[in-house]
PDB file of C-alpha atoms and ligand atoms in Angstrom:
ATOM      1  CA  MET A   1      10.867-307.377 -79.511  1.00  0.00           C
ATOM      2  CA  ARG A   2       9.862-307.279 -83.159  1.00  0.00           C
ATOM      3  CA  PRO A   3      12.489-307.300 -85.701  1.00  0.00           C
ATOM      4  CA  CYS A   4      11.051-304.422 -87.758  1.00  0.00           C
ATOM      5  CA  ARG A   5      11.774-301.825 -85.037  1.00  0.00           C
ATOM      6  CA  ARG A   6      14.650-299.623 -86.182  1.00  0.00           C
ATOM      7  CA  PRO A   7      17.488-298.639 -83.874  1.00  0.00           C
ATOM      8  CA  THR A   8      17.209-295.155 -82.351  1.00  0.00           C
ATOM      9  CA  SER A   9      20.243-293.979 -84.318  1.00  0.00           C
ATOM     10  CA  ALA A  10      18.137-294.222 -87.487  1.00  0.00           C
ATOM     11  CA  ARG A  11      15.645-291.704 -86.180  1.00  0.00           C
ATOM     12  CA  ARG A  12      14.220-289.586 -88.860  1.00  0.00           C
ATOM     13  CA  TRP A  13      13.392-285.901 -88.942  1.00  0.00           C
ATOM     14  CA  PRO A  14      10.146-285.334 -87.083  1.00  0.00           C
ATOM     15  CA  VAL A  15       7.042-284.227 -89.038  1.00  0.00           C
ATOM     16  CA  LEU A  16       5.186-283.298 -85.737  1.00  0.00           C
ATOM     17  CA  THR A  17       6.930-281.212 -82.999  1.00  0.00           C
ATOM     18  CA  VAL A  18       5.369-280.318 -79.762  1.00  0.00           C
ATOM     19  CA  GLU A  19       7.400-277.910 -77.617  1.00  0.00           C
ATOM     20  CA  ASN A  20       6.639-276.946 -74.006  1.00  0.00           C
ATOM     21  CA  LEU A  21       2.956-277.354 -74.415  1.00  0.00           C
ATOM     22  CA  SER A  22       0.653-276.419 -71.504  1.00  0.00           C
ATOM     23  CA  ALA A  23      -3.070-276.520 -71.311  1.00  0.00           C
ATOM     24  CA  GLY A  24      -5.728-276.911 -68.653  1.00  0.00           C
ATOM     25  CA  TYR A  25      -9.441-276.572 -67.844  1.00  0.00           C
ATOM     26  CA  GLY A  26     -10.118-273.540 -65.789  1.00  0.00           C
ATOM     27  CA  PRO A  27      -7.973-273.950 -62.636  1.00  0.00           C
ATOM     28  CA  VAL A  28      -6.954-277.536 -63.585  1.00  0.00           C
ATOM     29  CA  ARG A  29      -3.623-277.697 -65.128  1.00  0.00           C
ATOM     30  CA  ALA A  30      -3.686-280.891 -67.336  1.00  0.00           C
ATOM     31  CA  LEU A  31      -0.497-280.435 -69.417  1.00  0.00           C
ATOM     32  CA  ASP A  32       2.610-278.879 -67.933  1.00  0.00           C
ATOM     33  CA  SER A  33       5.229-277.909 -70.577  1.00  0.00           C
ATOM     34  CA  VAL A  34       5.172-281.197 -72.576  1.00  0.00           C
ATOM     35  CA  SER A  35       7.470-281.656 -75.438  1.00  0.00           C
ATOM     36  CA  LEU A  36       7.525-284.648 -77.859  1.00  0.00           C
ATOM     37  CA  SER A  37       7.897-285.364 -81.633  1.00  0.00           C
ATOM     38  CA  ALA A  38       6.814-287.835 -84.128  1.00  0.00           C
ATOM     39  CA  ALA A  39       8.660-288.889 -87.212  1.00  0.00           C
ATOM     40  CA  PRO A  40       7.593-290.631 -90.367  1.00  0.00           C
ATOM     41  CA  GLY A  41       7.744-294.348 -90.150  1.00  0.00           C
ATOM     42  CA  GLU A  42       7.783-294.310 -86.396  1.00  0.00           C
ATOM     43  CA  ILE A  43       5.269-294.903 -83.540  1.00  0.00           C
ATOM     44  CA  THR A  44       5.711-292.610 -80.500  1.00  0.00           C
ATOM     45  CA  ALA A  45       3.796-294.240 -77.490  1.00  0.00           C
ATOM     46  CA  VAL A  46       2.467-291.775 -74.873  1.00  0.00           C
ATOM     47  CA  LEU A  47       1.780-293.725 -71.629  1.00  0.00           C
ATOM     48  CA  GLY A  48       0.507-292.981 -68.181  1.00  0.00           C
ATOM     49  CA  ALA A  49      -2.160-293.559 -65.720  1.00  0.00           C
ATOM     50  CA  ASN A  50      -5.714-292.403 -65.992  1.00  0.00           C
ATOM     51  CA  GLY A  51      -5.808-288.688 -65.627  1.00  0.00           C
ATOM     52  CA  ALA A  52      -2.111-288.170 -66.677  1.00  0.00           C
ATOM     53  CA  GLY A  53      -3.131-285.770 -69.400  1.00  0.00           C
ATOM     54  CA  LYS A  54      -2.756-288.085 -72.524  1.00  0.00           C
ATOM     55  CA  THR A  55      -6.125-287.220 -74.033  1.00  0.00           C
ATOM     56  CA  THR A  56      -5.752-283.540 -73.314  1.00  0.00           C
ATOM     57  CA  LEU A  57      -2.365-283.768 -75.230  1.00  0.00           C
ATOM     58  CA  LEU A  58      -4.031-285.104 -78.217  1.00  0.00           C
ATOM     59  CA  ARG A  59      -6.921-282.585 -78.024  1.00  0.00           C
ATOM     60  CA  THR A  60      -4.610-279.822 -77.759  1.00  0.00           C
ATOM     61  CA  ILE A  61      -2.472-280.885 -80.713  1.00  0.00           C
ATOM     62  CA  SER A  62      -5.737-281.060 -82.792  1.00  0.00           C
ATOM     63  CA  GLY A  63      -6.968-277.732 -81.688  1.00  0.00           C
ATOM     64  CA  LEU A  64      -9.835-278.953 -79.532  1.00  0.00           C
ATOM     65  CA  VAL A  65      -8.226-277.617 -76.293  1.00  0.00           C
ATOM     66  CA  ARG A  66      -6.637-274.188 -76.402  1.00  0.00           C
ATOM     67  CA  PRO A  67      -2.990-274.319 -75.192  1.00  0.00           C
ATOM     68  CA  SER A  68      -1.934-271.814 -72.458  1.00  0.00           C
ATOM     69  CA  GLY A  69       1.565-271.975 -73.758  1.00  0.00           C
ATOM     70  CA  GLY A  70       4.048-273.762 -76.112  1.00  0.00           C
ATOM     71  CA  ARG A  71       4.200-274.526 -79.663  1.00  0.00           C
ATOM     72  CA  ILE A  72       2.996-277.223 -82.051  1.00  0.00           C
ATOM     73  CA  SER A  73       4.261-277.584 -85.612  1.00  0.00           C
ATOM     74  CA  LEU A  74       3.390-279.859 -88.373  1.00  0.00           C
ATOM     75  CA  ALA A  75       5.827-280.316 -91.308  1.00  0.00           C
ATOM     76  CA  GLY A  76       7.419-277.047 -90.308  1.00  0.00           C
ATOM     77  CA  ARG A  77       4.132-275.165 -90.043  1.00  0.00           C
ATOM     78  CA  ASP A  78       2.990-273.515 -86.868  1.00  0.00           C
ATOM     79  CA  LEU A  79      -0.362-274.909 -85.927  1.00  0.00           C
ATOM     80  CA  THR A  80      -1.177-272.211 -83.444  1.00  0.00           C
ATOM     81  CA  GLY A  81      -4.458-270.634 -84.400  1.00  0.00           C
ATOM     82  CA  VAL A  82      -5.166-273.210 -87.186  1.00  0.00           C
ATOM     83  CA  SER A  83      -8.748-274.386 -86.669  1.00  0.00           C
ATOM     84  CA  THR A  84      -9.552-278.116 -86.086  1.00  0.00           C
ATOM     85  CA  GLU A  85     -11.439-278.394 -89.432  1.00  0.00           C
ATOM     86  CA  ASP A  86      -8.443-277.324 -91.419  1.00  0.00           C
ATOM     87  CA  LEU A  87      -6.061-279.952 -89.906  1.00  0.00           C
ATOM     88  CA  PRO A  88      -6.985-282.958 -92.098  1.00  0.00           C
ATOM     89  CA  ALA A  89      -6.098-280.950 -95.267  1.00  0.00           C
ATOM     90  CA  LEU A  90      -2.778-280.320 -93.577  1.00  0.00           C
ATOM     91  CA  GLY A  91      -2.116-283.996 -92.867  1.00  0.00           C
ATOM     92  CA  LEU A  92      -3.220-284.430 -89.315  1.00  0.00           C
ATOM     93  CA  ALA A  93      -5.771-287.085 -88.252  1.00  0.00           C
ATOM     94  CA  HIS A  94      -7.072-287.697 -84.867  1.00  0.00           C
ATOM     95  CA  VAL A  95      -8.964-290.860 -83.742  1.00  0.00           C
ATOM     96  CA  PRO A  96     -10.511-289.968 -80.353  1.00  0.00           C
ATOM     97  CA  GLU A  97     -11.134-292.364 -77.598  1.00  0.00           C
ATOM     98  CA  GLY A  98     -14.558-294.120 -77.707  1.00  0.00           C
ATOM     99  CA  ARG A  99     -14.557-295.338 -81.292  1.00  0.00           C
ATOM    100  CA  GLY A 100     -17.487-293.014 -82.330  1.00  0.00           C
ATOM    101  CA  VAL A 101     -19.070-294.123 -85.562  1.00  0.00           C
ATOM    102  CA  LEU A 102     -22.380-292.980 -87.175  1.00  0.00           C
ATOM    103  CA  ALA A 103     -24.365-296.148 -86.300  1.00  0.00           C
ATOM    104  CA  GLU A 104     -27.166-295.733 -88.750  1.00  0.00           C
ATOM    105  CA  LEU A 105     -24.658-295.337 -91.779  1.00  0.00           C
ATOM    106  CA  THR A 106     -23.004-298.263 -93.440  1.00  0.00           C
ATOM    107  CA  VAL A 107     -19.361-299.102 -92.939  1.00  0.00           C
ATOM    108  CA  GLU A 108     -18.527-297.694 -96.364  1.00  0.00           C
ATOM    109  CA  GLU A 109     -20.576-294.391 -95.688  1.00  0.00           C
ATOM    110  CA  ASN A 110     -18.672-294.048 -92.406  1.00  0.00           C
ATOM    111  CA  LEU A 111     -15.388-294.494 -94.302  1.00  0.00           C
ATOM    112  CA  ARG A 112     -16.258-291.930 -96.944  1.00  0.00           C
ATOM    113  CA  LEU A 113     -16.811-289.391 -94.198  1.00  0.00           C
ATOM    114  CA  GLY A 114     -13.116-289.574 -93.405  1.00  0.00           C
ATOM    115  CA  ALA A 115     -12.168-287.983 -96.720  1.00  0.00           C
ATOM    116  CA  LEU A 116     -14.333-284.947 -96.408  1.00  0.00           C
ATOM    117  CA  GLY A 117     -12.285-281.810 -96.186  1.00  0.00           C
ATOM    118  CA  ALA A 118      -9.123-283.749 -96.290  1.00  0.00           C
ATOM    119  CA  ARG A 119      -6.179-284.189 -98.758  1.00  0.00           C
ATOM    120  CA  GLY A 120      -7.416-287.465-100.031  1.00  0.00           C
ATOM    121  CA  ARG A 121     -10.809-288.207-101.693  1.00  0.00           C
ATOM    122  CA  ALA A 122     -12.826-291.281-101.102  1.00  0.00           C
ATOM    123  CA  THR A 123     -11.734-292.656-104.372  1.00  0.00           C
ATOM    124  CA  ALA A 124     -12.131-296.261-105.329  1.00  0.00           C
ATOM    125  CA  ASP A 125      -8.326-296.524-104.746  1.00  0.00           C
ATOM    126  CA  GLY A 126      -8.426-295.033-101.257  1.00  0.00           C
ATOM    127  CA  LEU A 127     -11.302-297.365-100.310  1.00  0.00           C
ATOM    128  CA  ARG A 128      -9.434-300.327-101.767  1.00  0.00           C
ATOM    129  CA  ARG A 129      -6.402-299.476 -99.755  1.00  0.00           C
ATOM    130  CA  ILE A 130      -8.503-299.468 -96.491  1.00  0.00           C
ATOM    131  CA  TYR A 131     -10.291-302.655 -97.408  1.00  0.00           C
ATOM    132  CA  ASP A 132      -6.923-304.433 -98.251  1.00  0.00           C
ATOM    133  CA  LEU A 133      -5.658-303.353 -94.827  1.00  0.00           C
ATOM    134  CA  PHE A 134      -8.884-304.298 -92.961  1.00  0.00           C
ATOM    135  CA  PRO A 135     -10.501-307.209 -94.999  1.00  0.00           C
ATOM    136  CA  VAL A 136     -13.271-307.498 -92.343  1.00  0.00           C
ATOM    137  CA  LEU A 137     -14.477-303.985 -93.296  1.00  0.00           C
ATOM    138  CA  ALA A 138     -14.704-305.069 -96.984  1.00  0.00           C
ATOM    139  CA  ASP A 139     -16.850-308.023 -95.923  1.00  0.00           C
ATOM    140  CA  ARG A 140     -19.214-305.636 -94.030  1.00  0.00           C
ATOM    141  CA  ARG A 141     -19.019-302.632 -96.302  1.00  0.00           C
ATOM    142  CA  ASN A 142     -22.847-302.537 -96.895  1.00  0.00           C
ATOM    143  CA  GLY A 143     -23.794-303.369 -93.382  1.00  0.00           C
ATOM    144  CA  LEU A 144     -24.697-300.867 -90.735  1.00  0.00           C
ATOM    145  CA  ALA A 145     -21.858-299.686 -88.427  1.00  0.00           C
ATOM    146  CA  HIS A 146     -23.889-300.500 -85.373  1.00  0.00           C
ATOM    147  CA  VAL A 147     -23.658-304.222 -85.784  1.00  0.00           C
ATOM    148  CA  LEU A 148     -19.773-304.077 -85.680  1.00  0.00           C
ATOM    149  CA  SER A 149     -17.879-305.580 -82.760  1.00  0.00           C
ATOM    150  CA  GLY A 150     -15.482-303.301 -80.725  1.00  0.00           C
ATOM    151  CA  GLY A 151     -12.393-304.489 -82.637  1.00  0.00           C
ATOM    152  CA  GLU A 152     -14.200-303.906 -85.957  1.00  0.00           C
ATOM    153  CA  ARG A 153     -15.356-300.446 -84.977  1.00  0.00           C
ATOM    154  CA  GLN A 154     -11.717-299.535 -84.010  1.00  0.00           C
ATOM    155  CA  MET A 155     -10.683-300.697 -87.378  1.00  0.00           C
ATOM    156  CA  LEU A 156     -13.425-298.575 -88.916  1.00  0.00           C
ATOM    157  CA  VAL A 157     -12.329-295.402 -87.073  1.00  0.00           C
ATOM    158  CA  ILE A 158      -8.723-296.027 -88.029  1.00  0.00           C
ATOM    159  CA  GLY A 159      -9.670-296.702 -91.536  1.00  0.00           C
ATOM    160  CA  ARG A 160     -11.805-293.523 -91.662  1.00  0.00           C
ATOM    161  CA  ALA A 161      -8.826-291.399 -90.395  1.00  0.00           C
ATOM    162  CA  LEU A 162      -6.521-293.037 -93.054  1.00  0.00           C
ATOM    163  CA  LEU A 163      -8.815-292.060 -95.842  1.00  0.00           C
ATOM    164  CA  SER A 164      -7.683-288.508 -95.282  1.00  0.00           C
ATOM    165  CA  ARG A 165      -4.172-289.636 -96.200  1.00  0.00           C
ATOM    166  CA  PRO A 166      -2.605-288.151 -92.997  1.00  0.00           C
ATOM    167  CA  LYS A 167       1.064-287.632 -92.423  1.00  0.00           C
ATOM    168  CA  VAL A 168       0.428-287.815 -88.675  1.00  0.00           C
ATOM    169  CA  LEU A 169      -2.183-290.031 -86.974  1.00  0.00           C
ATOM    170  CA  LEU A 170      -3.088-289.413 -83.321  1.00  0.00           C
ATOM    171  CA  LEU A 171      -4.693-292.544 -81.725  1.00  0.00           C
ATOM    172  CA  ASP A 172      -6.293-292.297 -78.346  1.00  0.00           C
ATOM    173  CA  GLU A 173      -6.446-295.719 -76.439  1.00  0.00           C
ATOM    174  CA  PRO A 174      -7.331-297.923 -79.261  1.00  0.00           C
ATOM    175  CA  SER A 175      -6.955-300.973 -77.285  1.00  0.00           C
ATOM    176  CA  LEU A 176      -9.430-299.982 -74.450  1.00  0.00           C
ATOM    177  CA  GLY A 177     -11.837-302.735 -73.676  1.00  0.00           C
ATOM    178  CA  LEU A 178     -10.797-305.057 -76.526  1.00  0.00           C
ATOM    179  CA  ALA A 179      -9.584-308.676 -76.036  1.00  0.00           C
ATOM    180  CA  PRO A 180      -5.867-309.184 -76.171  1.00  0.00           C
ATOM    181  CA  ARG A 181      -6.026-311.150 -79.418  1.00  0.00           C
ATOM    182  CA  ILE A 182      -7.840-308.237 -81.113  1.00  0.00           C
ATOM    183  CA  VAL A 183      -5.493-305.648 -79.716  1.00  0.00           C
ATOM    184  CA  ALA A 184      -2.536-307.682 -81.083  1.00  0.00           C
ATOM    185  CA  GLN A 185      -4.224-307.932 -84.501  1.00  0.00           C
ATOM    186  CA  ILE A 186      -4.864-304.175 -84.708  1.00  0.00           C
ATOM    187  CA  PHE A 187      -1.415-303.220 -83.494  1.00  0.00           C
ATOM    188  CA  ASP A 188       0.238-305.566 -85.962  1.00  0.00           C
ATOM    189  CA  LEU A 189      -1.688-303.862 -88.736  1.00  0.00           C
ATOM    190  CA  LEU A 190      -0.673-300.549 -87.458  1.00  0.00           C
ATOM    191  CA  ARG A 191       2.986-301.492 -87.282  1.00  0.00           C
ATOM    192  CA  ALA A 192       2.899-302.676 -90.859  1.00  0.00           C
ATOM    193  CA  LEU A 193       1.074-299.534 -92.105  1.00  0.00           C
ATOM    194  CA  VAL A 194       3.631-297.285 -90.389  1.00  0.00           C
ATOM    195  CA  ARG A 195       6.477-299.338 -91.889  1.00  0.00           C
ATOM    196  CA  ASP A 196       5.044-299.346 -95.404  1.00  0.00           C
ATOM    197  CA  ASP A 197       3.503-295.969 -95.683  1.00  0.00           C
ATOM    198  CA  GLY A 198       5.892-293.835 -93.571  1.00  0.00           C
ATOM    199  CA  LEU A 199       3.101-292.596 -91.379  1.00  0.00           C
ATOM    200  CA  ALA A 200       3.976-290.874 -88.093  1.00  0.00           C
ATOM    201  CA  VAL A 201       1.893-292.235 -85.271  1.00  0.00           C
ATOM    202  CA  VAL A 202       1.269-290.816 -81.766  1.00  0.00           C
ATOM    203  CA  LEU A 203      -0.219-293.747 -79.906  1.00  0.00           C
ATOM    204  CA  VAL A 204      -1.847-292.852 -76.436  1.00  0.00           C
ATOM    205  CA  GLU A 205      -2.261-295.903 -74.332  1.00  0.00           C
ATOM    206  CA  GLN A 206      -2.715-297.051 -70.763  1.00  0.00           C
ATOM    207  CA  ASN A 207      -1.897-300.547 -72.013  1.00  0.00           C
ATOM    208  CA  ALA A 208       1.910-299.851 -71.858  1.00  0.00           C
ATOM    209  CA  ARG A 209       3.024-303.420 -72.598  1.00  0.00           C
ATOM    210  CA  SER A 210       1.091-303.693 -75.951  1.00  0.00           C
ATOM    211  CA  ALA A 211       1.938-300.142 -76.921  1.00  0.00           C
ATOM    212  CA  LEU A 212       5.634-300.609 -76.325  1.00  0.00           C
ATOM    213  CA  SER A 213       5.682-303.905 -78.250  1.00  0.00           C
ATOM    214  CA  ILE A 214       5.106-301.881 -81.479  1.00  0.00           C
ATOM    215  CA  ALA A 215       6.373-298.412 -80.552  1.00  0.00           C
ATOM    216  CA  ASP A 216       9.807-296.902 -81.402  1.00  0.00           C
ATOM    217  CA  HIS A 217       9.743-294.428 -78.616  1.00  0.00           C
ATOM    218  CA  GLY A 218       7.899-294.166 -75.267  1.00  0.00           C
ATOM    219  CA  VAL A 219       6.930-291.037 -73.356  1.00  0.00           C
ATOM    220  CA  VAL A 220       5.385-291.323 -69.861  1.00  0.00           C
ATOM    221  CA  LEU A 221       3.129-288.571 -68.604  1.00  0.00           C
ATOM    222  CA  ASN A 222       2.424-288.202 -64.903  1.00  0.00           C
ATOM    223  CA  LEU A 223       0.087-285.367 -63.825  1.00  0.00           C
ATOM    224  CA  GLY A 224       0.593-283.557 -67.016  1.00  0.00           C
ATOM    225  CA  GLU A 225       4.343-283.754 -67.127  1.00  0.00           C
ATOM    226  CA  VAL A 226       6.772-285.985 -68.990  1.00  0.00           C
ATOM    227  CA  VAL A 227       8.485-288.006 -66.421  1.00  0.00           C
ATOM    228  CA  VAL A 228      10.349-290.514 -68.707  1.00  0.00           C
ATOM    229  CA  ARG A 229      11.373-290.459 -72.303  1.00  0.00           C
ATOM    230  CA  ARG A 230      13.272-293.466 -73.837  1.00  0.00           C
ATOM    231  CA  ASP A 231      13.368-295.513 -76.927  1.00  0.00           C
ATOM    232  CA  ALA A 232      10.767-298.246 -76.445  1.00  0.00           C
ATOM    233  CA  ALA A 233      13.176-301.159 -76.275  1.00  0.00           C
ATOM    234  CA  THR A 234      15.170-299.447 -73.548  1.00  0.00           C
ATOM    235  CA  LEU A 235      12.095-298.661 -71.618  1.00  0.00           C
ATOM    236  CA  VAL A 236      10.858-302.308 -71.781  1.00  0.00           C
ATOM    237  CA  ALA A 237      14.310-303.683 -70.778  1.00  0.00           C
ATOM    238  CA  ASP A 238      14.576-301.346 -67.762  1.00  0.00           C
ATOM    239  CA  ASP A 239      12.961-303.111 -64.792  1.00  0.00           C
ATOM    240  CA  ASP A 240      13.032-300.237 -62.518  1.00  0.00           C
ATOM    241  CA  LEU A 241      11.524-297.886 -64.932  1.00  0.00           C
ATOM    242  CA  ARG A 242       8.895-300.370 -66.018  1.00  0.00           C
ATOM    243  CA  HIS A 243       7.821-301.147 -62.389  1.00  0.00           C
ATOM    244  CA  ALA A 244       7.921-297.540 -61.329  1.00  0.00           C
ATOM    245  CA  TYR A 245       5.905-296.046 -64.199  1.00  0.00           C
ATOM    246  CA  LEU A 246       4.316-298.706 -66.353  1.00  0.00           C
ATOM    247  CA  GLY A 247       3.006-301.257 -63.912  1.00  0.00           C
ATOM    248  CA  PHE A 248       4.288-304.444 -65.659  1.00  0.00           C
TER     249      PHE A 248
HETATM  250  N1  LIG J   1     -13.148-281.465 -69.925  1.00  0.00           N
HETATM  251  C1  LIG J   1     -12.564-281.454 -68.830  1.00  0.00           C
HETATM  252  N2  LIG J   1     -12.942-280.515 -67.814  1.00  0.00           N
HETATM  253  C2  LIG J   1     -12.229-280.451 -66.593  1.00  0.00           C
HETATM  254  N3  LIG J   1     -11.176-281.187 -66.361  1.00  0.00           N
HETATM  255  C3  LIG J   1     -10.769-282.161 -67.307  1.00  0.00           C
HETATM  256  C4  LIG J   1     -11.468-282.300 -68.470  1.00  0.00           C
HETATM  257  N4  LIG J   1     -10.939-283.330 -69.269  1.00  0.00           N
HETATM  258  C5  LIG J   1      -9.976-283.679 -68.540  1.00  0.00           C
HETATM  259  N5  LIG J   1      -9.846-283.093 -67.298  1.00  0.00           N
HETATM  260  C6  LIG J   1      -8.733-283.308 -66.308  1.00  0.00           C
HETATM  261  O1  LIG J   1      -7.499-283.054 -66.870  1.00  0.00           O
HETATM  262  C7  LIG J   1      -6.614-284.054 -66.425  1.00  0.00           C
HETATM  263  C8  LIG J   1      -6.136-284.949 -67.528  1.00  0.00           C
HETATM  264  O2  LIG J   1      -7.147-285.648 -68.159  1.00  0.00           O
HETATM  265  P1  LIG J   1      -7.021-286.448 -69.422  1.00  0.00           P
HETATM  266  O3  LIG J   1      -6.268-285.692 -70.479  1.00  0.00           O
HETATM  267  O4  LIG J   1      -8.413-286.877 -69.803  1.00  0.00           O
HETATM  268  O5  LIG J   1      -6.016-287.706 -68.988  1.00  0.00           O
HETATM  269  P2  LIG J   1      -5.827-289.247 -69.649  1.00  0.00           P
HETATM  270  O6  LIG J   1      -6.362-289.186 -71.018  1.00  0.00           O
HETATM  271  O7  LIG J   1      -4.473-289.356 -69.379  1.00  0.00           O
HETATM  272  O8  LIG J   1      -6.606-290.000 -68.765  1.00  0.00           O
HETATM  273  C9  LIG J   1      -7.336-284.861 -65.316  1.00  0.00           C
HETATM  274  O9  LIG J   1      -7.085-284.358 -63.987  1.00  0.00           O
HETATM  275  C10 LIG J   1      -8.719-284.622 -65.762  1.00  0.00           C
HETATM  276  O10 LIG J   1      -9.639-284.822 -64.666  1.00  0.00           O
HETATM  277 MG1  LIG J   2      -7.685-290.357 -71.971  1.00  0.00          MG
END
């Protein structure tokens, strides 16, 4: 356990609240009355097997999938009917699975795209902040994005999202396909960022062990439903829950 994790009793007021959210694709019900929240300075890990509904949850929060029921609110504002393009300006950033970058643009050009339409601008200060956080991106700022390694690409898409100065960051499987050492490096940075900047993070991961090592709370989805909700330390310490739902 890392010492910087705060006890549950210190839980802050949530900035993102999802209540009884349901969504699907035609006859497929992918989310069934899911509730969760994310508070400033905290990481909420959303865990579960392939097909559990994790990506659908993030896509529904960011307006890419239309909910069939429930409510989403960001800093007290109802997000129902708000279009995806307007969300960065309201403080919501979504890093989808797959680390999509514009391969023929430079690292810095990719970063600048993150500030379009958002609360922040790609100011020298904003860029410096990202380069301080991810020095490897500073080293490669004028290089084309397609030469980056998987870990560097992951840093680039996170950095791009941070340039919009979000209150809430949704991250979909950032560890997928990366070496454990790189995952540890990215997760350590994420933990420090959350602690220092008071960002609220919803971290979707199949890699439960790594995610829970930096998370404050854990929510396990199974077939679109929340089956477990605990603070992260409790979830890790409970052998039965861990074996039953997390596979480690
Ligand atoms: N675009 C889609 N069209 C139809 N079904 C989908 C689509 N995307 C996901 N699904 C289905 O929704 C369920 C949840 O998928 P998803 O949210 O991608 O899960 P996870 O991210 O946890 O792997 C699965 O049954 C999946 O097959
Ligand atoms: Mg997914």
